[in-house]
Amino acid sequence: MATSALLLLLALPAGAWPGLRLPQRPCVHCCHPAWPPAAPGLHAHVSNEEEWVWLPRVRPTIDISILKGEKGEAGVRGRTGRSGKEGPPGSRGLRGRKGQKGQAGPPGAWCQRAYAAFSVGRREGLHSADDFQAVTFDTELVNLDGAFDLASGRFLCSVPGVYFLSLNVHTWNYKETYLHIMCNRRAAAVLYAQPSERSVMQTQSLLLPLAAGNAVWVRMFQRNRDNAIYGEHGDLYITFSGHLVKPAAEL
């Protein structure tokens, strides 16, 4: 049957072929791109006189699951990279809740405060000699721990710190008054009054840092004029006092 139909078509004249409405394909070389030629859209034009014919688009697909192999073993861990640059500080966070009150600590040691003070006087007047001389005292008013020696006129510091020192004397008529408050062999301050027909009270005071073992005393100076301080047994005119203001441990 198919053979008969093919023979019938071959017997038709060339002019009858277009009337059969059969698609016509141009002849191409085997090395030419596959027919039909590429065209925009999903249609291809057969000829100038023919309409566009729908051509199926073939999209090859590959089953990836067939090509995927088994999972390999984990590789060796690489070295740690360099630290990055420090970023800008963040905004301040919200204030947290107040924590619980802690337990009371053990009682501390009793705070021992250091004290040092002296106050002595001299009732007998004193005249200068040919050389420097220490002013001695005969009356003890305050002498904590016996730090002041009346016979030598010296206070020996046992508690280092800052001390307040004060010297009070009564001048003698027509005589010069020239005294030094000494720290060891160094003159720390001077008390001076010129000769006058009237006797007056003179005072010198100062703050002085003292180390343990320092000696504080009063020295009378010898000059061309007579140098003296007035005193009498009834009243106390000459006094020398000092006390610790702040120990060195608290400075």
Coordinates of N, CA and C in Angstrom, one line a residue:
M1 N 0.9 -1.2 0.0 CA 0.0 0.0 0.0 C 0.9 1.2 0.0
A2 N 1.9 1.2 0.9 CA 2.8 2.4 1.0 C 3.6 2.5 -0.3
T3 N 3.9 1.4 -0.9 CA 4.7 1.4 -2.2 C 3.9 2.0 -3.3
S4 N 2.6 1.7 -3.3 CA 1.7 2.2 -4.4 C 1.6 3.7 -4.2
A5 N 1.5 4.3 -3.0 CA 1.3 5.7 -2.8 C 2.6 6.4 -3.2
L6 N 3.7 5.8 -2.9 CA 5.0 6.5 -3.3 C 5.1 6.6 -4.8
L7 N 4.7 5.5 -5.5 CA 4.8 5.5 -6.9 C 3.9 6.6 -7.5
L8 N 2.7 6.7 -6.9 CA 1.8 7.7 -7.4 C 2.3 9.1 -7.2
L9 N 3.0 9.4 -6.2 CA 3.5 10.7 -6.0 C 4.7 11.0 -6.9
L10 N 5.5 10.0 -7.2 CA 6.6 10.2 -8.1 C 6.1 10.5 -9.5
A11 N 4.9 9.9 -9.9 CA 4.3 10.1 -11.2 C 3.7 11.5 -11.4
L12 N 3.5 12.2 -10.4 CA 2.8 13.6 -10.5 C 3.8 14.5 -11.2
P13 N 3.3 15.5 -12.0 CA 4.2 16.5 -12.6 C 4.7 17.4 -11.5
A14 N 5.8 18.1 -11.8 CA 6.5 19.0 -10.9 C 5.6 20.2 -10.4
G15 N 4.7 20.6 -11.3 CA 3.8 21.7 -10.9 C 2.7 21.3 -9.9
A16 N 2.5 20.1 -9.8 CA 1.4 19.6 -8.9 C 1.9 19.5 -7.4
W17 N 3.1 19.6 -7.2 CA 3.7 19.4 -5.8 C 3.2 20.5 -4.9
P18 N 3.2 21.8 -5.3 CA 2.8 22.8 -4.3 C 1.3 22.7 -3.9
G19 N 0.5 22.2 -4.7 CA -0.9 22.0 -4.3 C -1.1 21.0 -3.2
L20 N -0.1 20.2 -3.0 CA -0.3 19.1 -2.0 C -0.1 19.7 -0.6
R21 N 0.4 20.9 -0.5 CA 0.6 21.6 0.8 C 1.6 20.9 1.7
L22 N 2.7 20.3 1.0 CA 3.7 19.6 1.7 C 4.8 20.5 2.1
P23 N 5.4 20.4 3.2 CA 6.5 21.3 3.6 C 7.7 21.0 2.7
Q24 N 8.3 22.1 2.3 CA 9.5 21.9 1.5 C 10.8 22.3 2.3
R25 N 11.8 21.5 2.2 CA 13.0 21.8 2.9 C 14.1 22.1 1.9
P26 N 14.9 23.1 2.1 CA 16.0 23.4 1.2 C 17.1 22.4 1.3
C27 N 17.8 22.3 0.3 CA 19.0 21.4 0.3 C 20.1 22.0 1.0
V28 N 20.8 21.3 1.8 CA 21.9 21.9 2.5 C 23.0 20.9 2.5
H29 N 24.3 21.4 2.6 CA 25.4 20.5 2.7 C 25.5 19.8 4.1
C30 N 26.1 18.8 4.1 CA 26.2 18.0 5.4 C 27.0 18.8 6.4
C31 N 27.9 19.7 6.0 CA 28.7 20.4 6.9 C 28.0 21.7 7.3
H32 N 26.9 22.0 6.8 CA 26.1 23.2 7.1 C 25.4 23.0 8.4
P33 N 25.1 24.1 9.2 CA 24.3 23.9 10.4 C 23.0 23.2 10.2
A34 N 22.5 22.5 11.2 CA 21.3 21.7 11.0 C 20.1 22.6 10.6
W35 N 19.3 21.9 9.8 CA 18.0 22.6 9.4 C 17.0 22.4 10.4
P36 N 16.0 23.3 10.7 CA 15.9 24.6 10.1 C 16.9 25.6 10.6
P37 N 17.2 26.7 9.9 CA 18.1 27.8 10.4 C 17.4 28.4 11.6
A38 N 18.3 29.0 12.5 CA 17.8 29.7 13.7 C 17.0 30.9 13.4
A39 N 15.9 31.1 14.1 CA 15.0 32.2 13.8 C 14.5 32.7 15.2
P40 N 14.2 34.0 15.3 CA 13.6 34.4 16.6 C 12.3 33.8 16.8
G41 N 12.0 33.5 18.1 CA 10.7 32.9 18.4 C 10.7 31.4 18.3
L42 N 9.6 30.8 18.3 CA 9.4 29.4 18.2 C 8.9 28.9 16.8
H43 N 9.0 29.8 15.8 CA 8.5 29.4 14.4 C 9.7 29.6 13.5
A44 N 9.6 28.8 12.4 CA 10.6 29.0 11.3 C 9.8 29.1 10.0
H45 N 10.3 30.0 9.1 CA 9.6 30.2 7.8 C 10.1 29.2 6.8
V46 N 9.2 28.6 6.1 CA 9.6 27.5 5.1 C 10.0 28.1 3.8
S47 N 9.2 29.1 3.3 CA 9.5 29.8 2.0 C 8.8 31.1 2.0
N48 N 9.1 31.9 1.0 CA 8.4 33.1 0.9 C 6.9 33.0 0.7
E49 N 6.4 31.9 0.2 CA 5.0 31.7 -0.1 C 4.3 30.8 1.0
E50 N 5.1 30.2 1.9 CA 4.5 29.3 2.8 C 4.4 30.0 4.2
E51 N 3.5 29.5 5.0 CA 3.3 30.1 6.3 C 4.4 29.5 7.3
W52 N 4.4 30.1 8.4 CA 5.4 29.6 9.5 C 4.9 28.3 10.0
V53 N 5.8 27.4 10.2 CA 5.5 26.0 10.6 C 6.0 25.9 12.0
W54 N 5.2 25.3 12.9 CA 5.6 25.1 14.3 C 6.7 24.0 14.3
L55 N 7.8 24.3 15.0 CA 8.9 23.4 15.1 C 9.1 23.0 16.5
P56 N 9.3 21.8 16.9 CA 9.5 21.4 18.3 C 10.9 21.8 18.7
R57 N 11.1 22.3 19.9 CA 12.4 22.7 20.5 C 12.9 21.5 21.4
V58 N 14.0 21.1 21.1 CA 14.6 20.0 21.8 C 15.5 20.5 22.8
R59 N 15.3 20.2 24.1 CA 16.2 20.6 25.2 C 16.8 19.4 25.9
P60 N 18.0 19.2 25.6 CA 18.6 18.0 26.3 C 18.8 18.2 27.8
T61 N 18.5 17.2 28.5 CA 18.7 17.2 30.0 C 19.6 16.1 30.4
I62 N 20.3 16.4 31.5 CA 21.3 15.4 32.0 C 20.9 15.1 33.5
D63 N 20.8 13.9 33.8 CA 20.5 13.5 35.2 C 21.7 13.6 36.0
I64 N 21.8 14.7 36.8 CA 22.9 14.9 37.6 C 23.2 13.8 38.7
S65 N 22.1 13.2 39.1 CA 22.2 12.2 40.1 C 23.1 11.0 39.6
I66 N 23.1 10.8 38.3 CA 23.9 9.7 37.7 C 25.4 10.1 37.8
L67 N 25.7 11.4 37.6 CA 27.1 11.8 37.5 C 27.7 12.0 38.9
K68 N 26.8 12.3 40.0 CA 27.3 12.6 41.3 C 27.9 11.4 42.0
G69 N 29.1 11.6 42.5 CA 29.8 10.5 43.1 C 29.5 10.5 44.6
E70 N 30.2 9.6 45.3 CA 30.0 9.5 46.8 C 30.8 10.7 47.5
K71 N 30.3 11.0 48.7 CA 30.9 12.1 49.4 C 32.3 11.7 49.9
G72 N 33.3 12.6 49.7 CA 34.7 12.3 50.0 C 35.0 12.6 51.5
E73 N 36.2 12.2 52.0 CA 36.6 12.4 53.3 C 36.9 13.9 53.5
A74 N 36.8 14.4 54.8 CA 37.1 15.8 55.1 C 38.6 16.0 55.0
G75 N 38.9 17.2 54.5 CA 40.3 17.5 54.3 C 41.0 18.0 55.6
V76 N 42.3 18.2 55.5 CA 43.0 18.7 56.6 C 42.6 20.2 56.9
R77 N 42.5 20.4 58.2 CA 42.0 21.8 58.6 C 43.1 22.8 58.3
G78 N 42.8 23.9 57.7 CA 43.8 24.9 57.3 C 44.2 25.7 58.5
R79 N 45.3 26.5 58.4 CA 45.8 27.4 59.4 C 44.8 28.6 59.7
T80 N 44.8 29.0 61.0 CA 44.0 30.1 61.4 C 44.4 31.4 60.7
G81 N 43.5 32.1 60.1 CA 43.8 33.3 59.5 C 44.2 34.5 60.4
R82 N 44.7 35.5 59.9 CA 45.0 36.7 60.7 C 43.8 37.4 61.3
S83 N 44.0 37.9 62.5 CA 42.9 38.7 63.1 C 42.6 39.9 62.3
G84 N 41.3 40.2 62.3 CA 40.9 41.4 61.5 C 41.1 42.6 62.4
K85 N 40.9 43.8 61.8 CA 41.1 45.0 62.5 C 40.0 45.2 63.5
E86 N 40.3 45.9 64.6 CA 39.4 46.1 65.6 C 38.3 47.1 65.1
G87 N 37.1 46.7 65.4 CA 35.9 47.5 64.9 C 35.7 48.7 65.9
P88 N 34.8 49.6 65.5 CA 34.5 50.7 66.3 C 33.7 50.3 67.6
P89 N 33.9 51.0 68.7 CA 33.1 50.6 69.9 C 31.6 50.7 69.7
G90 N 31.0 49.7 70.2 CA 29.5 49.7 70.1 C 28.8 50.7 71.1
S91 N 27.6 50.8 70.9 CA 26.8 51.7 71.8 C 26.7 51.1 73.2
R92 N 26.6 52.0 74.1 CA 26.5 51.5 75.5 C 25.2 50.7 75.7
G93 N 25.4 49.6 76.4 CA 24.2 48.7 76.7 C 23.3 49.3 77.8
L94 N 22.3 48.5 78.0 CA 21.3 48.9 79.0 C 21.9 48.6 80.4
R95 N 21.5 49.4 81.4 CA 22.0 49.1 82.7 C 21.4 47.9 83.3
G96 N 22.3 47.0 83.8 CA 21.8 45.8 84.4 C 21.2 46.0 85.8
R97 N 20.6 44.9 86.2 CA 19.9 45.0 87.5 C 20.9 44.9 88.6
K98 N 20.6 45.5 89.8 CA 21.4 45.6 90.9 C 21.6 44.2 91.5
G99 N 22.9 43.8 91.7 CA 23.2 42.5 92.3 C 22.8 42.4 93.7
Q100 N 22.9 41.2 94.2 CA 22.6 40.9 95.6 C 23.7 41.4 96.5
K101 N 23.4 41.7 97.7 CA 24.3 42.2 98.7 C 25.3 41.1 99.1
G102 N 26.5 41.4 99.1 CA 27.5 40.4 99.5 C 27.6 40.2 101.0
Q103 N 28.3 39.2 101.4 CA 28.4 38.9 102.8 C 29.4 39.8 103.5
A104 N 29.2 40.0 104.8 CA 30.0 40.9 105.5 C 31.4 40.3 105.7
G105 N 32.5 41.1 105.5 CA 33.8 40.7 105.6 C 34.2 40.5 107.1
P106 N 35.4 39.9 107.3 CA 35.9 39.7 108.7 C 36.2 41.0 109.3
P107 N 36.1 41.2 110.6 CA 36.5 42.4 111.3 C 37.9 42.8 111.1
G108 N 38.2 44.1 110.8 CA 39.6 44.5 110.6 C 40.3 44.7 111.9
A109 N 41.6 45.0 111.7 CA 42.5 45.2 112.8 C 42.2 46.6 113.4
W110 N 42.3 46.7 114.7 CA 42.1 47.9 115.4 C 43.0 49.0 114.9
C111 N 42.5 50.1 114.6 CA 43.3 51.2 114.0 C 44.0 51.9 115.2
Q112 N 45.3 51.8 115.2 CA 46.1 52.4 116.3 C 46.6 53.8 115.7
R113 N 46.3 54.8 116.4 CA 46.7 56.2 116.1 C 48.0 56.5 116.8
A114 N 48.9 57.1 116.0 CA 50.2 57.5 116.6 C 50.1 58.9 117.3
Y115 N 50.7 59.0 118.4 CA 50.7 60.3 119.1 C 52.1 60.7 119.5
A116 N 52.4 61.9 119.5 CA 53.7 62.5 120.0 C 53.5 63.9 120.3
A117 N 53.9 64.3 121.5 CA 53.7 65.7 121.9 C 54.6 66.0 123.1
F118 N 55.0 67.3 123.2 CA 55.8 67.7 124.4 C 55.5 69.2 124.6
S119 N 55.7 69.7 125.8 CA 55.6 71.1 126.1 C 56.4 71.3 127.4
V120 N 57.5 72.1 127.3 CA 58.4 72.3 128.4 C 58.6 73.8 128.6
G121 N 59.1 74.2 129.8 CA 59.4 75.6 130.1 C 60.6 75.8 130.9
R122 N 61.0 77.1 130.9 CA 62.2 77.5 131.7 C 61.9 78.7 132.5
R123 N 62.1 78.6 133.8 CA 61.8 79.7 134.7 C 63.0 80.7 134.9
E124 N 64.1 80.2 134.7 CA 65.3 81.0 135.0 C 65.8 81.7 133.7
G125 N 66.2 82.9 133.7 CA 66.7 83.6 132.6 C 68.0 83.1 132.1
L126 N 68.4 83.4 130.9 CA 69.6 82.9 130.3 C 70.4 84.0 129.5
H127 N 71.7 84.0 129.7 CA 72.6 85.0 129.0 C 73.5 84.1 128.1
S128 N 73.8 84.8 126.9 CA 74.7 84.1 126.0 C 76.1 83.9 126.5
A129 N 76.8 82.9 126.0 CA 78.2 82.6 126.3 C 79.0 83.0 125.1
D130 N 80.3 82.6 125.2 CA 81.2 82.9 124.1 C 80.9 82.1 122.9
D131 N 80.2 81.1 123.0 CA 80.0 80.2 121.9 C 78.5 79.8 121.9
F132 N 78.0 79.1 120.9 CA 76.6 78.6 120.8 C 76.4 77.8 122.1
Q133 N 75.1 77.8 122.5 CA 74.8 76.9 123.6 C 73.3 76.5 123.5
A134 N 73.0 75.3 123.9 CA 71.6 74.8 123.9 C 70.9 75.3 125.1
V135 N 69.6 75.7 124.8 CA 68.7 76.2 125.9 C 68.2 75.0 126.6
T136 N 68.4 74.8 127.9 CA 67.8 73.7 128.6 C 66.6 74.2 129.4
F137 N 65.8 73.2 129.8 CA 64.5 73.5 130.5 C 64.4 72.9 131.8
D138 N 63.6 73.4 132.7 CA 63.5 72.9 134.0 C 62.1 72.6 134.4
T139 N 61.1 72.8 133.5 CA 59.7 72.5 133.8 C 59.1 71.7 132.7
E140 N 58.5 70.6 133.1 CA 57.9 69.6 132.2 C 56.3 69.8 132.3
L141 N 55.7 70.2 131.2 CA 54.2 70.3 131.1 C 53.6 69.1 130.5
V142 N 54.1 68.7 129.3 CA 53.6 67.5 128.7 C 54.8 66.9 128.0
N143 N 55.0 65.5 128.3 CA 56.1 64.8 127.7 C 55.7 63.4 127.5
L144 N 55.0 63.1 126.3 CA 54.5 61.8 126.0 C 55.7 60.9 125.8
D145 N 55.6 59.7 126.5 CA 56.7 58.7 126.3 C 58.1 59.1 126.7
G146 N 58.2 60.3 127.4 CA 59.5 60.8 127.8 C 60.4 61.1 126.7
A147 N 59.8 61.6 125.5 CA 60.7 61.8 124.3 C 61.5 63.1 124.5
F148 N 61.2 64.0 125.4 CA 61.9 65.2 125.6 C 62.9 65.1 126.8
D149 N 64.1 65.4 126.6 CA 65.1 65.4 127.7 C 65.4 66.8 128.2
L150 N 64.9 67.1 129.4 CA 65.1 68.4 130.0 C 66.5 68.8 130.1
A151 N 67.4 67.9 130.5 CA 68.8 68.3 130.8 C 69.5 68.7 129.6
S152 N 69.3 68.1 128.4 CA 69.9 68.4 127.2 C 69.1 69.4 126.4
G153 N 67.8 69.5 126.7 CA 66.9 70.4 125.9 C 66.5 69.9 124.6
R154 N 66.6 68.6 124.4 CA 66.3 68.0 123.1 C 65.1 67.0 123.1
F155 N 64.3 67.2 122.0 CA 63.2 66.2 121.7 C 63.7 65.2 120.7
L156 N 63.6 64.0 121.0 CA 64.1 62.9 120.1 C 62.8 62.3 119.4
C157 N 62.7 62.4 118.1 CA 61.5 61.9 117.4 C 61.6 60.4 117.3
S158 N 60.5 59.8 117.7 CA 60.3 58.3 117.5 C 59.2 58.0 116.6
V159 N 58.3 58.9 116.3 CA 57.2 58.7 115.3 C 57.4 59.7 114.2
P160 N 57.8 59.2 113.0 CA 58.1 60.2 111.9 C 56.8 60.8 111.4
G161 N 56.9 62.0 110.9 CA 55.7 62.7 110.4 C 56.0 64.2 110.4
V162 N 54.9 64.9 110.3 CA 54.9 66.4 110.3 C 54.6 66.9 111.7
Y163 N 55.4 67.7 112.2 CA 55.3 68.3 113.6 C 55.0 69.8 113.5
F164 N 54.3 70.3 114.5 CA 54.1 71.7 114.7 C 55.0 72.1 115.9
L165 N 55.8 73.0 115.8 CA 56.8 73.5 116.8 C 56.5 75.0 117.1
S166 N 56.6 75.3 118.4 CA 56.4 76.7 118.8 C 57.4 77.1 119.9
L167 N 58.0 78.2 119.8 CA 59.0 78.7 120.8 C 58.5 80.1 121.3
N168 N 58.4 80.3 122.6 CA 57.9 81.6 123.2 C 58.9 82.0 124.2
V169 N 59.4 83.3 124.1 CA 60.4 83.8 125.1 C 60.0 85.3 125.4
H170 N 60.6 85.7 126.5 CA 60.4 87.1 127.0 C 61.7 87.8 126.8
T171 N 61.8 88.9 126.1 CA 63.0 89.6 125.9 C 63.5 90.4 127.1
W172 N 64.8 90.7 127.1 CA 65.3 91.4 128.3 C 65.6 92.9 127.9
N173 N 65.3 93.8 128.8 CA 65.5 95.2 128.5 C 66.9 95.5 128.1
Y174 N 67.0 96.2 127.0 CA 68.3 96.7 126.4 C 69.3 95.5 126.0
K175 N 68.7 94.4 125.8 CA 69.5 93.2 125.4 C 68.9 92.6 124.1
E176 N 69.8 92.1 123.3 CA 69.3 91.4 122.0 C 68.9 90.0 122.3
T177 N 67.9 89.5 121.5 CA 67.4 88.2 121.6 C 67.6 87.5 120.3
Y178 N 68.4 86.4 120.3 CA 68.7 85.8 119.0 C 68.8 84.3 119.3
L179 N 67.8 83.6 118.8 CA 67.7 82.1 119.0 C 67.4 81.4 117.7
H180 N 67.7 80.1 117.7 CA 67.4 79.3 116.5 C 66.7 78.0 117.0
I181 N 65.6 77.6 116.2 CA 65.0 76.3 116.4 C 65.8 75.4 115.5
M182 N 66.4 74.4 116.1 CA 67.3 73.5 115.4 C 66.7 72.1 115.1
C183 N 67.1 71.6 114.0 CA 66.8 70.2 113.7 C 68.1 69.5 113.4
N184 N 68.6 68.7 114.4 CA 69.9 68.1 114.4 C 70.9 69.3 114.4
R185 N 71.7 69.4 113.3 CA 72.7 70.5 113.3 C 72.3 71.6 112.3
R186 N 71.0 71.6 111.9 CA 70.6 72.6 110.9 C 69.6 73.5 111.6
A187 N 69.8 74.8 111.3 CA 68.9 75.8 111.8 C 67.6 75.9 111.0
A188 N 66.5 75.5 111.6 CA 65.2 75.5 110.8 C 64.5 76.8 110.8
A189 N 64.6 77.6 111.9 CA 63.9 78.9 112.0 C 64.7 79.7 113.0
V190 N 64.5 81.1 113.0 CA 65.1 82.0 113.9 C 64.1 82.8 114.6
L191 N 64.4 83.1 115.9 CA 63.6 84.1 116.7 C 64.5 85.2 117.1
Y192 N 64.2 86.4 116.7 CA 65.1 87.6 116.9 C 64.3 88.8 117.3
A193 N 64.9 89.5 118.3 CA 64.3 90.8 118.7 C 65.5 91.8 119.0
Q194 N 65.4 93.0 118.5 CA 66.4 94.0 118.7 C 66.4 94.5 120.1
P195 N 67.5 95.1 120.6 CA 67.5 95.7 122.0 C 66.5 96.8 122.1
S196 N 65.9 96.9 123.2 CA 64.8 97.9 123.4 C 64.7 98.2 124.9
E197 N 64.3 99.4 125.2 CA 64.1 99.7 126.6 C 62.9 99.0 127.2
R198 N 62.0 98.4 126.4 CA 60.9 97.7 126.8 C 61.0 96.2 126.5
S199 N 60.7 95.4 127.4 CA 60.7 93.9 127.2 C 59.4 93.5 126.6
V200 N 59.4 92.6 125.7 CA 58.2 92.1 125.0 C 58.2 90.5 124.9
M201 N 57.1 89.9 124.6 CA 57.0 88.5 124.4 C 57.2 88.3 122.9
Q202 N 58.1 87.4 122.5 CA 58.4 87.0 121.1 C 58.0 85.5 120.9
T203 N 57.5 85.3 119.7 CA 57.0 83.9 119.4 C 57.5 83.5 118.0
Q204 N 57.9 82.3 117.8 CA 58.2 81.7 116.5 C 57.6 80.3 116.4
S205 N 56.9 80.0 115.3 CA 56.3 78.7 115.2 C 56.5 78.2 113.7
L206 N 56.4 76.9 113.5 CA 56.6 76.4 112.1 C 56.1 74.9 112.1
L207 N 55.9 74.4 110.9 CA 55.6 73.0 110.6 C 56.9 72.4 110.1
L208 N 57.3 71.3 110.6 CA 58.6 70.7 110.2 C 58.4 69.2 110.1
P209 N 58.8 68.6 108.9 CA 58.8 67.1 108.8 C 60.0 66.5 109.6
L210 N 59.7 65.5 110.4 CA 60.8 64.9 111.1 C 60.8 63.4 110.8
A211 N 62.0 62.9 110.7 CA 62.2 61.4 110.6 C 62.6 60.8 111.9
A212 N 62.4 59.5 112.0 CA 62.7 58.8 113.3 C 64.2 59.1 113.6
G213 N 64.5 59.5 114.8 CA 65.9 59.7 115.3 C 66.3 61.2 115.2
N214 N 65.5 62.0 114.5 CA 65.8 63.5 114.5 C 65.7 64.1 115.8
A215 N 66.6 65.1 116.1 CA 66.6 65.8 117.4 C 66.2 67.3 117.2
V216 N 65.3 67.8 117.9 CA 64.9 69.2 117.8 C 65.2 69.9 119.1
W217 N 65.8 71.1 119.0 CA 66.3 71.8 120.2 C 66.4 73.3 119.9
V218 N 66.7 74.1 121.0 CA 66.8 75.5 120.8 C 68.2 75.9 121.1
R219 N 68.8 76.7 120.2 CA 70.2 77.2 120.3 C 70.2 78.7 120.5
M220 N 71.0 79.2 121.5 CA 71.2 80.6 121.7 C 72.5 81.0 121.0
F221 N 72.4 82.2 120.3 CA 73.4 82.6 119.4 C 74.2 83.7 120.1
Q222 N 75.6 83.7 119.9 CA 76.4 84.7 120.5 C 76.8 85.8 119.5
R223 N 76.5 87.1 119.8 CA 76.9 88.2 119.0 C 77.7 89.2 119.8
N224 N 78.0 90.3 119.1 CA 78.8 91.4 119.8 C 78.0 91.9 121.0
R225 N 76.7 92.2 120.8 CA 75.9 92.7 121.9 C 75.5 91.5 122.8
D226 N 75.1 91.9 124.0 CA 74.7 90.9 125.0 C 73.4 90.2 124.5
N227 N 73.3 88.9 124.5 CA 72.2 88.2 124.0 C 71.6 87.5 125.2
A228 N 70.3 87.7 125.5 CA 69.7 87.1 126.7 C 68.2 86.9 126.5
I229 N 67.6 86.0 127.3 CA 66.1 85.9 127.4 C 65.8 86.0 128.9
Y230 N 64.6 86.6 129.2 CA 64.3 86.9 130.6 C 63.4 85.8 131.2
G231 N 63.6 85.5 132.5 CA 62.8 84.6 133.2 C 62.9 84.9 134.7
E232 N 61.9 84.3 135.4 CA 61.9 84.5 136.9 C 61.1 83.2 137.4
H233 N 61.4 83.0 138.7 CA 60.9 81.7 139.3 C 59.4 81.8 139.5
G234 N 58.8 83.0 139.6 CA 57.4 83.1 139.9 C 56.5 82.7 138.7
D235 N 56.9 83.2 137.5 CA 56.1 83.0 136.3 C 56.9 82.3 135.2
L236 N 56.2 81.7 134.3 CA 56.8 80.9 133.3 C 56.7 81.7 132.0
Y237 N 57.9 82.3 131.6 CA 57.9 83.1 130.4 C 58.5 82.3 129.1
I238 N 59.3 81.4 129.4 CA 60.0 80.7 128.3 C 59.4 79.3 128.1
T239 N 58.8 79.0 126.9 CA 58.2 77.7 126.7 C 58.6 77.2 125.3
F240 N 58.7 75.9 125.2 CA 59.0 75.2 123.9 C 58.1 74.0 123.8
S241 N 57.2 74.0 122.7 CA 56.2 73.0 122.5 C 56.3 72.4 121.1
G242 N 55.7 71.2 121.0 CA 55.6 70.5 119.7 C 54.7 69.3 119.8
H243 N 54.0 69.0 118.7 CA 53.2 67.9 118.6 C 53.1 67.3 117.2
L244 N 52.8 66.1 117.1 CA 52.6 65.4 115.7 C 51.3 65.8 115.1
V245 N 51.4 66.3 113.9 CA 50.2 66.7 113.1 C 49.7 65.5 112.3
K246 N 50.6 64.9 111.6 CA 50.2 63.7 110.8 C 51.4 62.8 110.7
P247 N 51.2 61.5 111.0 CA 52.3 60.6 110.9 C 52.7 60.3 109.4
A248 N 53.9 59.9 109.2 CA 54.4 59.7 107.8 C 53.7 58.6 107.2
A249 N 53.1 57.6 107.9 CA 52.4 56.5 107.4 C 51.1 56.9 106.7
E250 N 50.6 58.1 107.0 CA 49.3 58.6 106.5 C 49.6 59.6 105.4
L251 N 50.8 60.0 105.1 CA 51.1 61.0 104.1 C 51.0 60.4 102.7

